[in-house]
Amino acid sequence: MSEQNSFMVFSGTATRYLAEKICNSLGCPLGNLEVTKFSDGEFAVYYEESIRGRDVFLVQSTFPNSDNLMELLLMIDAAKRASARQINAVIPYFGWARQDRKDKPRVSIGAKLIADLLSVAGVDRVITMDLHADQIQGFFDVPVDHLYGSGVILPYLQSLKLKDMVIASPDVGGSKRASTYAKYLGCPLVLCNKTRAKANVVDSMQIIGDVEGKNVIIVDDIVDTAGTITMAADVMKAAGARSVRACASHCVMSGPANERVQDSALEEMVFTDSIPYSHRCAKVKQLSVADMFAETIRRVVDNKSISSQYLI
């Protein structure tokens, strides 16, 4: 069996746009998978070609709604029952990752539950990107290849050639990520200290550091309702920043997010294409991670290290 024939790439319905780009980069066809929908909302998956003895890579982000997760679980189960040799789940965006710990009484830990579901379904390896919390890798008993969106975001930031650049974190929790960006780019770090009234609602925010006359880049992993990141941009602009841009790995952009970004002080909002983005906003730019995932798949198939892919 030739190297190209030893593995096959399939996609769920929600992430087909990215799977097609990954296959173009790999120089292989996207496998044929049929998803049958029933009138009550139930669905079933069916591989239209033999996968016996093959390494299969199943591309599907698990962003809302939960059908995307269920579709991936059924793809894994069907591949196991079809005698695939190894089942690799390629999950550019790992949903429920914000539920990574018991931060108050009587709450679920959604990220652990999803990891258990994937394992029970029969996954042998998970390839994902920018988990909300690194420790989620430990929720799995199978190998997890954790990629970083910085591999495409940092080269883009460097291409802007901005003078007096400052990297900012929209909250203290993201300080490690922002600090890593600042060290790589050789520029200062600024933090925002925020307090929340409740989930998705920011009460107040203060800047820790100097942004006057600076070109600020706010770094985050997920932008959901965009309340935090647009408030940070407005506060920094009011504090004398010359310009404010933001970059994040995952473009959730739910609810009023598009209007908030459009009406904010942000000059640009940069995401990867881990999640499809259909609501057009003039300030939003997406960078593709297809080549990065394709190279990781190639290295997994060839049993080569993937650590050399990491810029930071």
Coordinates of C-alpha atoms in Angstrom, one line a residue:
M1 CA 0.0 0.0 0.0
S2 CA 1.5 3.4 -1.0
E3 CA 1.9 6.2 1.6
Q4 CA -0.9 8.2 0.1
N5 CA -3.3 5.2 0.1
S6 CA -2.4 4.3 3.7
F7 CA -4.5 7.2 5.1
M8 CA -7.8 8.9 4.2
V9 CA -9.3 12.2 5.2
F10 CA -13.0 12.6 5.8
S11 CA -15.0 15.6 7.0
G12 CA -18.2 16.3 8.9
T13 CA -20.7 18.7 7.3
A14 CA -19.7 21.7 9.4
T15 CA -16.0 21.7 8.7
R16 CA -15.9 20.5 5.1
Y17 CA -14.6 24.0 3.9
L18 CA -11.4 23.4 6.0
A19 CA -11.1 19.7 5.2
E20 CA -11.1 20.5 1.5
K21 CA -8.2 23.0 2.0
I22 CA -6.3 20.4 4.1
C23 CA -6.7 17.8 1.3
N24 CA -5.5 20.3 -1.3
S25 CA -2.4 20.9 0.8
L26 CA -1.9 17.1 1.3
G27 CA -2.5 16.4 -2.4
C28 CA -5.1 13.7 -1.6
P29 CA -8.9 13.5 -2.3
L30 CA -11.4 14.1 0.4
G31 CA -13.1 10.8 1.3
N32 CA -16.8 10.2 0.6
L33 CA -19.0 10.3 3.6
E34 CA -22.8 10.5 3.6
V35 CA -24.8 12.1 6.4
T36 CA -28.5 11.0 6.3
K37 CA -30.9 13.3 8.1
F38 CA -34.2 12.1 9.4
S39 CA -37.3 14.3 9.8
D40 CA -37.1 14.2 13.6
G41 CA -33.6 15.7 13.6
E42 CA -31.8 12.4 14.1
F43 CA -29.0 11.6 11.6
A44 CA -26.7 8.7 10.6
V45 CA -23.3 8.6 8.9
Y46 CA -22.1 6.2 6.3
Y47 CA -18.6 5.8 4.7
E48 CA -19.2 5.3 0.9
E49 CA -15.8 3.6 0.4
S50 CA -13.8 1.0 2.3
I51 CA -11.6 2.2 5.1
R52 CA -10.5 -1.3 6.3
G53 CA -6.9 -1.2 7.6
R54 CA -6.6 2.6 6.9
D55 CA -5.5 5.4 9.1
V56 CA -8.5 7.8 8.9
F57 CA -8.4 11.5 9.8
L58 CA -11.9 12.9 10.7
V59 CA -12.0 16.7 10.4
Q60 CA -14.7 18.3 12.5
S61 CA -14.8 21.3 14.9
T62 CA -17.3 20.9 17.7
F63 CA -18.7 24.4 17.9
P64 CA -22.4 24.8 18.7
N65 CA -24.8 23.4 17.9
S66 CA -24.2 20.0 19.5
D67 CA -25.1 18.2 16.2
N68 CA -21.4 18.9 15.2
L69 CA -20.1 16.9 18.2
M70 CA -22.7 14.1 17.7
E71 CA -21.8 13.9 14.0
L72 CA -18.1 13.4 15.0
L73 CA -18.9 10.8 17.5
L74 CA -20.9 8.8 14.9
M75 CA -18.1 9.2 12.4
I76 CA -15.7 7.7 14.9
D77 CA -18.1 4.9 15.8
A78 CA -18.7 4.0 12.1
A79 CA -15.0 4.0 11.4
K80 CA -14.3 1.7 14.3
R81 CA -17.0 -0.7 13.1
A82 CA -15.6 -0.5 9.6
S83 CA -12.2 -1.8 10.8
A84 CA -10.2 1.4 10.3
R85 CA -6.6 0.8 11.6
Q86 CA -6.3 4.1 13.5
I87 CA -8.9 6.8 14.0
N88 CA -7.6 10.3 14.4
A89 CA -10.1 13.1 15.3
V90 CA -8.9 16.5 13.8
I91 CA -10.8 19.0 15.9
P92 CA -9.6 22.6 15.0
Y93 CA -11.9 24.0 17.6
F94 CA -12.6 21.9 20.7
G95 CA -16.0 23.0 22.1
W96 CA -17.0 23.0 25.7
A97 CA -13.3 23.7 26.6
R98 CA -14.3 26.7 28.8
Q99 CA -15.8 24.1 31.2
D100 CA -12.5 22.8 32.3
R101 CA -12.7 22.8 36.1
K102 CA -15.2 22.9 39.0
D103 CA -15.1 26.6 39.8
K104 CA -18.3 26.6 41.9
P105 CA -20.5 23.9 43.5
R106 CA -22.7 21.6 41.5
V107 CA -21.4 22.3 38.0
S108 CA -20.4 20.0 35.1
I109 CA -16.9 19.8 33.7
G110 CA -17.9 19.7 30.1
A111 CA -14.4 19.4 28.6
K112 CA -13.8 16.1 30.6
L113 CA -17.2 14.7 29.5
I114 CA -16.4 15.4 25.8
A115 CA -13.0 13.8 26.2
D116 CA -14.7 10.7 27.7
L117 CA -17.3 10.6 24.9
L118 CA -14.6 10.7 22.2
S119 CA -12.6 8.0 23.9
V120 CA -15.6 5.7 24.4
A121 CA -16.6 6.2 20.8
G122 CA -13.1 4.8 19.8
V123 CA -10.8 7.6 18.9
D124 CA -7.1 6.7 18.9
R125 CA -5.6 10.3 18.6
V126 CA -6.8 13.8 18.8
I127 CA -5.3 16.7 16.9
T128 CA -6.6 20.1 18.0
M129 CA -5.6 23.7 18.3
D130 CA -5.4 26.3 21.1
L131 CA -7.4 24.6 23.8
H132 CA -8.9 27.1 26.2
A133 CA -6.9 25.4 29.0
D134 CA -3.7 23.3 28.3
Q135 CA -4.7 20.8 31.1
I136 CA -7.5 19.5 28.9
Q137 CA -4.9 17.4 27.2
G138 CA -4.7 15.4 30.4
F139 CA -8.4 14.6 30.2
F140 CA -7.6 12.1 27.4
D141 CA -6.0 8.6 27.7
V142 CA -5.0 8.8 24.0
P143 CA -2.3 11.0 22.4
V144 CA -3.3 14.7 21.9
D145 CA -1.4 16.8 19.4
H146 CA -2.0 20.4 20.5
L147 CA -1.2 22.9 17.8
Y148 CA -1.1 26.7 18.2
G149 CA -2.8 29.4 16.0
S150 CA 0.3 31.5 16.6
G151 CA 1.9 29.6 13.7
V152 CA -0.2 31.6 11.3
I153 CA -1.1 34.7 13.4
L154 CA 2.5 35.7 14.4
P155 CA 3.8 35.9 10.7
Y156 CA 0.8 38.0 9.9
L157 CA 1.5 40.4 12.8
Q158 CA 5.1 40.7 11.7
S159 CA 4.0 41.5 8.1
L160 CA 2.2 44.6 9.5
K161 CA 5.6 46.1 10.4
L162 CA 4.0 48.2 13.1
K163 CA 6.2 50.6 15.1
D164 CA 5.8 50.9 18.9
M165 CA 3.9 47.7 19.1
V166 CA 2.4 46.5 22.4
I167 CA 0.9 43.1 23.1
A168 CA -2.1 43.1 25.4
S169 CA -4.2 40.5 27.2
P170 CA -7.9 41.2 27.7
D171 CA -7.8 39.5 31.1
V172 CA -5.3 38.2 33.6
G173 CA -6.2 34.6 32.6
G174 CA -4.7 35.1 29.2
S175 CA -1.5 36.7 30.4
K176 CA 0.6 33.7 29.7
R177 CA -0.4 33.6 26.0
A178 CA 0.1 37.3 25.6
S179 CA 3.5 37.2 27.4
T180 CA 4.6 34.5 24.9
Y181 CA 3.6 36.7 22.0
A182 CA 5.4 39.7 23.5
K183 CA 8.6 37.8 24.0
Y184 CA 8.6 36.4 20.5
L185 CA 7.9 39.8 18.9
G186 CA 10.3 41.6 21.4
C187 CA 7.7 44.2 22.6
P188 CA 6.1 45.3 25.9
L189 CA 3.2 43.6 27.5
V190 CA 0.0 45.2 28.9
L191 CA -2.7 43.5 30.9
C192 CA -6.4 44.3 31.4
N193 CA -8.0 43.6 34.8
K194 CA -11.7 42.9 34.4
T195 CA -14.5 42.0 36.7
R196 CA -17.6 40.1 35.4
A197 CA -21.2 40.7 36.5
K198 CA -22.0 37.2 35.1
A199 CA -21.0 35.0 32.2
N200 CA -20.4 36.9 29.0
V201 CA -21.0 40.2 30.8
V202 CA -18.1 42.4 31.8
D203 CA -18.7 44.9 34.6
S204 CA -15.5 47.0 34.6
M205 CA -12.0 47.0 33.2
Q206 CA -8.7 48.7 34.1
I207 CA -5.4 48.8 32.1
I208 CA -2.2 47.7 33.8
G209 CA 0.6 49.3 31.7
D210 CA 1.2 52.1 29.2
V211 CA -0.5 52.3 25.8
E212 CA -0.2 56.0 25.0
G213 CA 1.0 56.4 21.5
K214 CA 1.3 52.7 21.0
N215 CA 0.0 50.3 18.3
V216 CA -1.8 47.7 20.5
I217 CA -2.4 44.1 19.6
I218 CA -4.9 42.3 21.9
V219 CA -4.3 38.5 22.0
D220 CA -7.0 36.0 23.0
D221 CA -8.0 32.4 22.2
I222 CA -11.7 32.7 21.8
V223 CA -14.0 35.6 20.9
D224 CA -17.6 34.7 21.7
T225 CA -19.8 37.8 22.3
A226 CA -16.8 40.1 21.8
G227 CA -17.8 42.1 25.0
T228 CA -14.4 41.8 26.7
I229 CA -12.2 42.4 23.6
T230 CA -14.2 45.4 22.4
M231 CA -14.3 47.0 25.8
A232 CA -10.6 46.5 26.1
A233 CA -10.1 48.2 22.7
D234 CA -12.3 51.1 23.6
V235 CA -10.5 51.6 27.0
M236 CA -7.1 51.4 25.4
K237 CA -8.1 53.9 22.7
A238 CA -9.4 56.2 25.3
A239 CA -6.0 55.9 27.2
G240 CA -4.2 57.2 24.1
A241 CA -3.4 54.2 22.0
R242 CA -2.5 55.1 18.4
S243 CA -4.3 52.0 17.1
V244 CA -5.9 48.8 18.5
R245 CA -6.1 45.5 16.7
A246 CA -7.1 42.1 18.1
C247 CA -6.3 38.5 17.2
A248 CA -7.7 35.2 18.4
S249 CA -7.7 31.6 17.3
H250 CA -11.4 30.8 17.4
C251 CA -14.1 32.9 15.8
V252 CA -17.2 32.0 17.8
M253 CA -18.7 35.4 17.3
S254 CA -22.2 34.8 18.7
G255 CA -25.0 37.1 19.6
P256 CA -24.1 40.8 19.2
A257 CA -20.4 40.1 18.5
N258 CA -20.4 41.4 14.9
E259 CA -22.1 44.7 15.7
R260 CA -19.8 45.1 18.7
V261 CA -16.6 44.6 16.7
Q262 CA -17.9 46.9 13.9
D263 CA -18.8 49.7 16.3
S264 CA -15.7 49.4 18.5
A265 CA -12.3 51.1 18.3
L266 CA -10.8 48.0 16.8
E267 CA -9.1 48.6 13.4
E268 CA -9.0 44.9 12.7
M269 CA -10.1 41.5 14.2
V270 CA -7.9 38.6 13.0
F271 CA -9.0 34.9 13.4
T272 CA -8.0 31.6 12.1
D273 CA -10.6 29.6 10.1
S274 CA -11.0 26.9 12.7
I275 CA -14.7 27.8 12.8
P276 CA -16.7 28.9 9.7
Y277 CA -17.6 32.6 9.7
S278 CA -20.7 33.4 7.7
H279 CA -21.7 36.8 9.2
R280 CA -19.6 39.3 7.3
C281 CA -18.0 42.1 9.3
A282 CA -15.6 44.5 7.4
K283 CA -13.2 44.4 10.3
V284 CA -12.8 40.6 10.5
K285 CA -10.0 38.8 8.7
Q286 CA -9.4 35.1 8.7
L287 CA -6.1 33.3 8.3
S288 CA -6.2 29.6 7.2
V289 CA -4.7 26.9 9.4
A290 CA -5.2 24.2 6.7
D291 CA -1.5 23.9 5.8
M292 CA -0.6 23.6 9.5
F293 CA -3.1 20.8 10.0
A294 CA -2.0 19.1 6.7
E295 CA 1.6 19.1 7.8
T296 CA 0.7 17.6 11.1
I297 CA -1.3 14.9 9.4
R298 CA 1.7 14.2 7.2
R299 CA 4.0 13.9 10.1
V300 CA 1.6 11.7 12.1
V301 CA 1.4 9.3 9.1
D302 CA 5.2 9.4 8.7
N303 CA 5.8 9.0 12.5
K304 CA 7.8 12.2 12.6
S305 CA 7.9 14.8 15.4
I306 CA 5.5 17.7 15.1
S307 CA 7.2 20.0 17.7
S308 CA 9.3 21.7 15.0
Q309 CA 6.1 23.2 13.7
Y310 CA 5.7 25.4 16.7
L311 CA 7.0 29.0 16.5
I312 CA 6.4 29.4 20.2

